[in-house]
Tab-separated table of C-alpha atoms and ligand atoms in Angstrom:
chain	number	residue	atom	x	y	z
A	1	MET	CA	2.031	-25.705	-3.971
A	2	LYS	CA	-1.255	-24.183	-2.846
A	3	GLY	CA	-1.854	-20.521	-3.611
A	4	VAL	CA	-4.717	-18.048	-3.334
A	5	TYR	CA	-6.619	-17.384	-6.544
A	6	PHE	CA	-9.578	-15.024	-6.980
A	7	PRO	CA	-12.138	-16.452	-9.489
A	8	GLY	CA	-14.194	-13.240	-9.021
A	9	GLU	CA	-17.441	-12.083	-7.419
A	10	ARG	CA	-16.129	-12.448	-3.869
A	11	THR	CA	-15.000	-16.031	-4.213
A	12	LEU	CA	-11.622	-17.467	-3.341
A	13	GLU	CA	-9.941	-20.712	-4.285
A	14	LEU	CA	-6.905	-22.324	-2.682
A	15	ARG	CA	-5.627	-23.687	-5.917
A	16	ASP	CA	-2.763	-26.005	-6.926
A	17	PHE	CA	-0.033	-24.125	-8.743
A	18	PRO	CA	3.172	-25.737	-10.068
A	19	ASP	CA	6.098	-25.432	-7.644
A	20	PRO	CA	8.047	-22.465	-9.031
A	21	GLU	CA	11.574	-23.094	-10.304
A	22	PRO	CA	13.838	-20.043	-10.684
A	23	GLY	CA	14.839	-19.549	-14.323
A	24	PRO	CA	17.695	-17.389	-15.629
A	25	ARG	CA	18.035	-14.123	-13.631
A	26	GLU	CA	15.313	-15.245	-11.210
A	27	VAL	CA	15.306	-15.895	-7.473
A	28	LEU	CA	12.974	-18.135	-5.514
A	29	VAL	CA	11.789	-16.539	-2.280
A	30	ALA	CA	10.282	-18.611	0.536
A	31	ILE	CA	7.399	-16.442	1.749
A	32	LYS	CA	7.136	-15.823	5.515
A	33	ALA	CA	4.407	-13.163	5.510
A	34	SER	CA	2.051	-11.808	2.850
A	35	GLY	CA	-0.120	-8.792	3.578
A	36	MET	CA	-3.665	-8.063	2.478
A	37	CYS	CA	-3.976	-4.694	0.750
A	38	GLY	CA	-6.977	-2.710	-0.457
A	39	SER	CA	-6.202	-3.253	-4.129
A	40	ASP	CA	-6.434	-7.055	-3.654
A	41	LEU	CA	-10.137	-6.467	-3.176
A	42	SER	CA	-10.572	-5.250	-6.747
A	43	GLY	CA	-9.467	-8.677	-8.022
A	44	TYR	CA	-11.539	-10.416	-5.366
A	45	ARG	CA	-14.667	-8.432	-6.255
A	46	ALA	CA	-14.211	-8.362	-10.074
A	47	PRO	CA	-16.833	-10.023	-12.330
A	48	LYS	CA	-16.151	-13.707	-13.036
A	49	GLU	CA	-16.157	-13.109	-16.833
A	50	VAL	CA	-13.336	-10.593	-16.425
A	51	ARG	CA	-11.272	-12.931	-14.221
A	52	ALA	CA	-11.870	-15.871	-16.574
A	53	GLN	CA	-10.283	-13.984	-19.468
A	54	ARG	CA	-6.781	-14.589	-18.149
A	55	ALA	CA	-4.646	-17.390	-16.763
A	56	PRO	CA	-5.112	-17.932	-13.018
A	57	ASN	CA	-2.325	-16.468	-10.892
A	58	VAL	CA	-1.381	-16.319	-7.204
A	59	ALA	CA	-2.748	-13.185	-5.498
A	60	GLY	CA	-0.944	-11.047	-2.919
A	61	HIS	CA	1.367	-8.098	-3.539
A	62	GLU	CA	2.863	-7.519	-0.087
A	63	PRO	CA	5.292	-10.450	0.099
A	64	CYS	CA	8.155	-10.817	2.549
A	65	GLY	CA	10.393	-13.839	3.127
A	66	VAL	CA	13.849	-15.349	2.731
A	67	VAL	CA	15.951	-16.162	-0.325
A	68	GLY	CA	15.449	-19.854	-1.074
A	69	ALA	CA	17.200	-20.556	-4.407
A	70	ARG	CA	18.898	-18.776	-7.290
A	71	GLY	CA	18.482	-19.304	-11.010
A	72	ALA	CA	21.269	-19.112	-13.584
A	73	GLY	CA	23.151	-15.824	-13.753
A	74	VAL	CA	22.265	-14.642	-10.227
A	75	SER	CA	25.283	-14.187	-7.977
A	76	GLU	CA	25.685	-15.012	-4.282
A	77	GLN	CA	26.044	-11.254	-3.541
A	78	GLU	CA	22.777	-10.458	-5.309
A	79	ALA	CA	20.791	-13.117	-3.488
A	80	PRO	CA	22.464	-14.760	-0.491
A	81	ILE	CA	20.517	-17.906	0.474
A	82	GLY	CA	18.578	-17.273	3.680
A	83	GLN	CA	18.668	-13.456	3.426
A	84	ARG	CA	15.541	-11.783	4.808
A	85	VAL	CA	13.899	-9.724	2.062
A	86	MET	CA	10.872	-7.574	1.369
A	87	ILE	CA	9.542	-7.842	-2.165
A	88	TYR	CA	9.083	-4.773	-4.321
A	89	HIS	CA	6.210	-6.216	-6.377
A	90	TYR	CA	6.892	-4.921	-9.894
A	91	SER	CA	9.257	-5.628	-12.759
A	92	GLY	CA	9.854	-3.914	-16.094
A	93	CYS	CA	12.070	-3.877	-19.189
A	94	GLU	CA	15.031	-2.669	-17.069
A	95	ARG	CA	16.120	-0.298	-19.852
A	96	CYS	CA	13.604	2.572	-20.181
A	97	LYS	CA	13.573	5.888	-18.302
A	98	MET	CA	10.993	4.755	-15.717
A	99	CYS	CA	12.831	1.475	-15.049
A	100	MET	CA	16.096	3.391	-14.653
A	101	MET	CA	14.361	5.501	-11.985
A	102	GLY	CA	13.352	2.292	-10.243
A	103	TYR	CA	9.683	2.925	-11.100
A	104	TYR	CA	9.287	-0.407	-12.916
A	105	GLN	CA	5.497	-0.187	-12.408
A	106	MET	CA	5.524	2.717	-14.901
A	107	CYS	CA	7.480	0.859	-17.581
A	108	PRO	CA	5.515	1.569	-20.799
A	109	THR	CA	6.312	-1.780	-22.442
A	110	GLU	CA	6.847	-4.555	-19.890
A	111	ALA	CA	5.437	-3.471	-16.500
A	112	LYS	CA	4.402	-6.514	-14.453
A	113	VAL	CA	2.447	-6.337	-11.217
A	114	TYR	CA	3.083	-9.421	-9.062
A	115	GLY	CA	-0.086	-10.443	-7.302
A	116	GLY	CA	-1.986	-8.526	-10.014
A	117	MET	CA	-1.522	-10.350	-13.350
A	118	TYR	CA	1.559	-12.327	-12.209
A	119	ASP	CA	2.127	-14.740	-9.323
A	120	GLY	CA	2.301	-12.962	-5.977
A	121	GLY	CA	2.881	-13.716	-2.314
A	122	HIS	CA	-0.211	-15.626	-1.152
A	123	ALA	CA	1.648	-18.955	-1.554
A	124	PRO	CA	4.674	-20.549	0.118
A	125	PHE	CA	7.058	-19.623	-2.739
A	126	MET	CA	7.390	-16.800	-5.254
A	127	LYS	CA	9.719	-16.149	-8.174
A	128	VAL	CA	11.193	-12.641	-8.425
A	129	ARG	CA	13.883	-10.684	-10.259
A	130	PRO	CA	16.972	-9.901	-8.146
A	131	TYR	CA	16.227	-6.142	-8.053
A	132	MET	CA	12.771	-6.832	-6.583
A	133	MET	CA	14.357	-7.918	-3.292
A	134	VAL	CA	14.811	-5.204	-0.687
A	135	PRO	CA	16.802	-6.409	2.353
A	136	LEU	CA	14.624	-6.542	5.474
A	137	LEU	CA	16.194	-4.757	8.445
A	138	ASP	CA	16.885	-7.023	11.451
A	139	GLU	CA	14.690	-4.821	13.642
A	140	LEU	CA	11.601	-5.514	11.503
A	141	THR	CA	9.417	-8.614	11.512
A	142	PHE	CA	8.370	-10.325	8.267
A	143	GLU	CA	4.845	-9.019	8.900
A	144	GLU	CA	6.049	-5.430	9.156
A	145	GLY	CA	8.145	-5.998	6.026
A	146	ALA	CA	5.030	-7.200	4.216
A	147	SER	CA	3.137	-4.058	5.196
A	148	ILE	CA	5.977	-1.825	3.964
A	149	SER	CA	5.891	-3.730	0.649
A	150	CYS	CA	2.719	-1.883	-0.357
A	151	GLY	CA	0.338	-0.135	2.058
A	152	THR	CA	2.785	1.466	4.475
A	153	GLY	CA	5.346	2.242	1.769
A	154	THR	CA	2.629	3.904	-0.301
A	155	ALA	CA	1.638	6.113	2.630
A	156	TYR	CA	5.289	7.012	3.289
A	157	MET	CA	5.957	8.068	-0.293
A	158	ALA	CA	2.761	10.159	-0.456
A	159	LEU	CA	3.794	12.026	2.705
A	160	LYS	CA	7.211	12.590	1.171
A	161	ARG	CA	5.599	13.983	-1.989
A	162	LEU	CA	3.513	16.270	0.226
A	163	ASN	CA	6.707	17.291	2.048
A	164	VAL	CA	4.933	16.867	5.383
A	165	SER	CA	6.663	18.463	8.363
A	166	GLY	CA	6.018	19.647	11.890
A	167	ARG	CA	4.602	22.908	10.509
A	168	ASP	CA	1.672	21.101	8.926
A	169	THR	CA	-1.763	20.090	9.982
A	170	LEU	CA	-2.448	17.069	7.758
A	171	ALA	CA	-5.952	15.710	7.150
A	172	ILE	CA	-6.060	12.047	6.085
A	173	TYR	CA	-9.286	10.756	4.534
A	174	GLY	CA	-9.726	7.008	5.070
A	175	GLN	CA	-8.213	5.131	8.010
A	176	GLY	CA	-7.774	1.725	6.432
A	177	PRO	CA	-4.302	0.150	6.291
A	178	VAL	CA	-2.839	2.926	4.102
A	179	GLY	CA	-4.493	5.805	5.974
A	180	LEU	CA	-3.547	4.380	9.373
A	181	SER	CA	0.036	3.969	8.167
A	182	GLY	CA	-0.123	7.603	7.052
A	183	THR	CA	-1.370	8.661	10.470
A	184	MET	CA	1.483	7.002	12.346
A	185	LEU	CA	4.170	8.057	9.854
A	186	ALA	CA	2.949	11.681	9.739
A	187	LYS	CA	3.009	11.827	13.545
A	188	ALA	CA	6.626	10.652	13.442
A	189	MET	CA	7.307	13.447	10.902
A	190	GLY	CA	5.952	15.918	13.454
A	191	ALA	CA	2.639	16.846	11.812
A	192	ARG	CA	-0.642	17.458	13.582
A	193	VAL	CA	-2.951	14.790	12.133
A	194	ILE	CA	-6.694	15.015	11.565
A	195	ALA	CA	-7.995	11.497	10.850
A	196	VAL	CA	-11.198	11.281	8.793
A	197	ASP	CA	-13.323	8.156	8.349
A	198	VAL	CA	-16.927	6.986	8.514
A	199	GLY	CA	-16.215	4.113	10.932
A	200	GLN	CA	-15.901	4.666	14.672
A	201	GLU	CA	-13.646	1.620	15.134
A	202	ARG	CA	-11.205	2.870	12.538
A	203	LEU	CA	-11.218	6.334	14.071
A	204	GLN	CA	-10.449	4.869	17.495
A	205	LEU	CA	-7.535	2.959	15.996
A	206	ALA	CA	-6.321	6.192	14.371
A	207	LYS	CA	-6.415	7.833	17.809
A	208	GLU	CA	-4.327	4.996	19.271
A	209	PHE	CA	-1.811	5.508	16.479
A	210	GLY	CA	-1.428	9.183	17.343
A	211	ALA	CA	-4.130	11.132	15.464
A	212	ASP	CA	-4.652	14.495	17.183
A	213	GLU	CA	-8.199	15.024	15.968
A	214	LEU	CA	-10.903	12.667	14.709
A	215	VAL	CA	-13.567	13.610	12.171
A	216	ASP	CA	-16.498	11.261	11.594
A	217	ALA	CA	-17.504	12.027	8.000
A	218	SER	CA	-20.827	10.224	8.509
A	219	ALA	CA	-21.829	12.697	11.216
A	220	GLY	CA	-21.631	15.919	9.184
A	221	ASP	CA	-19.611	17.858	6.621
A	222	PRO	CA	-15.944	16.861	7.087
A	223	VAL	CA	-14.712	19.938	5.184
A	224	GLN	CA	-16.417	22.204	7.709
A	225	ALA	CA	-15.151	20.070	10.595
A	226	ILE	CA	-11.561	20.398	9.325
A	227	LYS	CA	-11.988	24.162	8.877
A	228	ASP	CA	-13.320	24.371	12.434
A	229	LEU	CA	-10.135	22.639	13.622
A	230	THR	CA	-7.847	24.956	11.604
A	231	HIS	CA	-9.104	28.484	12.407
A	232	GLY	CA	-11.355	28.443	9.366
A	233	GLU	CA	-8.481	27.936	6.911
A	234	GLY	CA	-8.325	24.216	6.164
A	235	ALA	CA	-5.297	21.931	6.478
A	236	GLU	CA	-1.875	22.753	5.014
A	237	ALA	CA	-1.712	19.240	3.566
A	238	THR	CA	-4.371	16.614	2.821
A	239	LEU	CA	-4.291	12.999	1.693
A	240	ASP	CA	-7.022	10.825	0.219
A	241	CYS	CA	-6.645	7.100	0.906
A	242	THR	CA	-10.230	6.152	-0.001
A	243	GLY	CA	-10.605	6.396	-3.775
A	244	ASN	CA	-14.170	7.515	-3.015
A	245	ALA	CA	-15.478	10.367	-5.214
A	246	THR	CA	-16.967	12.413	-2.356
A	247	ALA	CA	-13.957	11.932	-0.086
A	248	ARG	CA	-11.598	12.904	-2.898
A	249	ALA	CA	-13.438	16.153	-3.572
A	250	ASN	CA	-13.583	16.837	0.173
A	251	THR	CA	-9.835	16.192	0.416
A	252	VAL	CA	-9.154	19.010	-2.062
A	253	ARG	CA	-11.794	21.281	-0.497
A	254	SER	CA	-10.397	20.900	3.016
A	255	THR	CA	-6.934	21.997	1.860
A	256	GLN	CA	-6.144	25.607	2.794
A	257	ASN	CA	-5.180	28.262	0.204
A	258	TRP	CA	-1.670	27.522	-1.175
A	259	GLY	CA	-1.879	24.057	0.409
A	260	ARG	CA	-1.009	20.618	-0.970
A	261	ALA	CA	-3.377	17.707	-1.588
A	262	CYS	CA	-2.495	14.157	-2.628
A	263	PHE	CA	-4.495	11.215	-4.001
A	264	VAL	CA	-3.318	7.657	-3.315
A	265	GLY	CA	-6.641	5.778	-3.022
A	266	GLU	CA	-7.142	3.981	-6.339
A	267	GLY	CA	-10.076	3.451	-8.702
A	268	GLY	CA	-13.291	5.429	-9.125
A	269	GLU	CA	-13.514	9.066	-10.143
A	270	VAL	CA	-13.896	12.585	-8.783
A	271	HIS	CA	-15.789	15.702	-9.724
A	272	LEU	CA	-13.918	18.922	-9.001
A	273	ASN	CA	-14.646	22.454	-10.064
A	274	PRO	CA	-11.156	23.615	-11.077
A	275	THR	CA	-11.637	27.363	-10.683
A	276	PRO	CA	-12.996	27.541	-7.121
A	277	ASP	CA	-11.484	24.256	-5.910
A	278	ILE	CA	-7.946	24.484	-7.280
A	279	ILE	CA	-7.005	27.518	-9.411
A	280	HIS	CA	-8.312	30.390	-7.299
A	281	ARG	CA	-6.998	28.717	-4.177
A	282	GLN	CA	-3.487	28.009	-5.575
A	283	ILE	CA	-3.690	24.325	-4.627
A	284	THR	CA	-0.960	21.863	-5.581
A	285	LEU	CA	-2.483	18.452	-6.315
A	286	TYR	CA	-0.302	15.324	-6.341
A	287	GLY	CA	-0.946	11.774	-7.450
A	288	SER	CA	1.345	9.256	-5.798
A	289	TRP	CA	1.631	5.626	-6.912
A	290	THR	CA	3.448	3.318	-4.496
A	291	PHE	CA	7.271	3.769	-4.557
A	292	ASN	CA	10.512	2.443	-6.045
A	293	PRO	CA	12.830	-0.027	-4.247
A	294	GLN	CA	14.869	2.880	-2.882
A	295	GLY	CA	11.702	4.446	-1.407
A	296	GLN	CA	10.786	1.102	0.130
A	297	THR	CA	14.251	0.939	1.754
A	298	GLU	CA	13.864	4.487	3.023
A	299	CYS	CA	10.424	3.779	4.504
A	300	ALA	CA	11.767	0.740	6.389
A	301	ARG	CA	14.674	2.764	7.779
A	302	PHE	CA	12.288	5.531	8.859
A	303	VAL	CA	9.985	3.055	10.641
A	304	VAL	CA	12.915	1.617	12.614
A	305	ASP	CA	14.754	4.867	13.396
A	306	ARG	CA	11.621	6.787	14.423
A	307	LYS	CA	10.146	3.847	16.310
A	308	VAL	CA	6.915	3.958	14.310
A	309	PRO	CA	4.554	1.451	16.018
A	310	LEU	CA	3.893	-0.430	12.772
A	311	SER	CA	3.374	-3.822	14.453
A	312	LYS	CA	0.193	-2.414	16.046
A	313	LEU	CA	-1.331	-2.015	12.588
A	314	LEU	CA	-1.206	-5.792	12.037
A	315	THR	CA	-4.371	-6.770	13.842
A	316	HIS	CA	-5.369	-9.978	12.025
A	317	ARG	CA	-3.056	-12.946	11.356
A	318	PHE	CA	-4.132	-15.895	9.205
A	319	LYS	CA	-2.783	-19.185	7.920
A	320	LEU	CA	-3.067	-19.631	4.171
A	321	GLU	CA	-5.734	-22.318	4.740
A	322	GLU	CA	-7.900	-19.607	6.318
A	323	ALA	CA	-7.712	-17.400	3.208
A	324	GLU	CA	-11.404	-17.634	2.338
A	325	ALA	CA	-12.548	-16.430	5.755
A	326	ALA	CA	-9.748	-13.851	5.818
A	327	TYR	CA	-10.894	-12.188	2.607
A	328	LYS	CA	-14.537	-12.387	3.614
A	329	LEU	CA	-13.673	-10.472	6.756
A	330	PHE	CA	-11.446	-7.993	4.917
A	331	ASP	CA	-14.213	-7.374	2.345
A	332	THR	CA	-16.771	-6.381	4.953
A	333	GLN	CA	-14.947	-5.299	8.082
A	334	THR	CA	-11.661	-3.538	7.557
A	335	THR	CA	-10.374	-2.333	10.887
A	336	GLY	CA	-6.608	-2.693	11.091
A	337	LYS	CA	-4.715	-4.923	8.692
A	338	GLY	CA	-4.603	-8.644	7.896
A	339	VAL	CA	-1.534	-10.686	7.032
A	340	PHE	CA	-0.914	-14.316	6.104
A	341	VAL	CA	1.830	-15.883	8.172
A	342	PHE	CA	3.812	-18.906	6.929
A	343	ALA	CA	5.666	-21.354	9.161
B	1	LIG	ZN1	11.002	-0.211	-18.660
B	2	LIG	ZN1	-1.351	-2.555	-2.362
């Protein structure tokens, strides 16, 4: 089968991979949709020497499809052929404390990231462990299921960690696929949302998805702008979806005294001054890394029950053969979200 591989330095190869056969305790999923997520870009942009150090694998960590075949030791109840499933894209040892919590990505000995080091969803078929399949609700499309499988699920779990409610003004830095998901989910949770970005197109999309206020961080100090919108106090809750050092520091600094801030944007660094930025302002700072299968289930249920307009986020649809152009576009212009759709 053909699958997307990133050789590095913004190149992409549609490469021949062996047709996967499910081994013991494995399930073969026929992929119907596979989303493009911000962290795919780190593999896409990585130096060629770094990529060359390991065996090529299929990219894509937002897979969604139907059960195609079962390996030995997988029962009909665990994996009914034809069942619509989202893929939770990690596996682990299945025995340690983190695995028992369902946080297989935090397994200290055997954590595997599918679409990272292991074969992911940018191909017609993918091999998974039975517990990596999260049933896709009938009300959701495969594309929406793909989005929940990383970006949207990540935003949901961060908002849950922040305990966002209708009493909060929430400032979200970065209105890419995760930030935009955060904007629409937080609106459904009742919060007043201040969307922050440096791109006008993204800010307009945030407005369409329900943002109450827009702050263009390229036009002035966003911390001051957020204070101006919150009677000088700052927001009760803040979320960074950028991974950018300046935006991260601004996220903490635009949180009001006793407020909560959360980082989900990955990579990079931040410089904070703990006494004035955190300690003397009694700030609670969270890190939130994706979710467990139960959280993924909960996010999907929330999207359906609260009629979150998730389908609107999916602005760009591609065939796998268009992968090179798709990633080129995603690398430079990232308004909305792209997804590969399989027949
Ligand atoms: Zn483990
Ligand atoms: Zn992701």
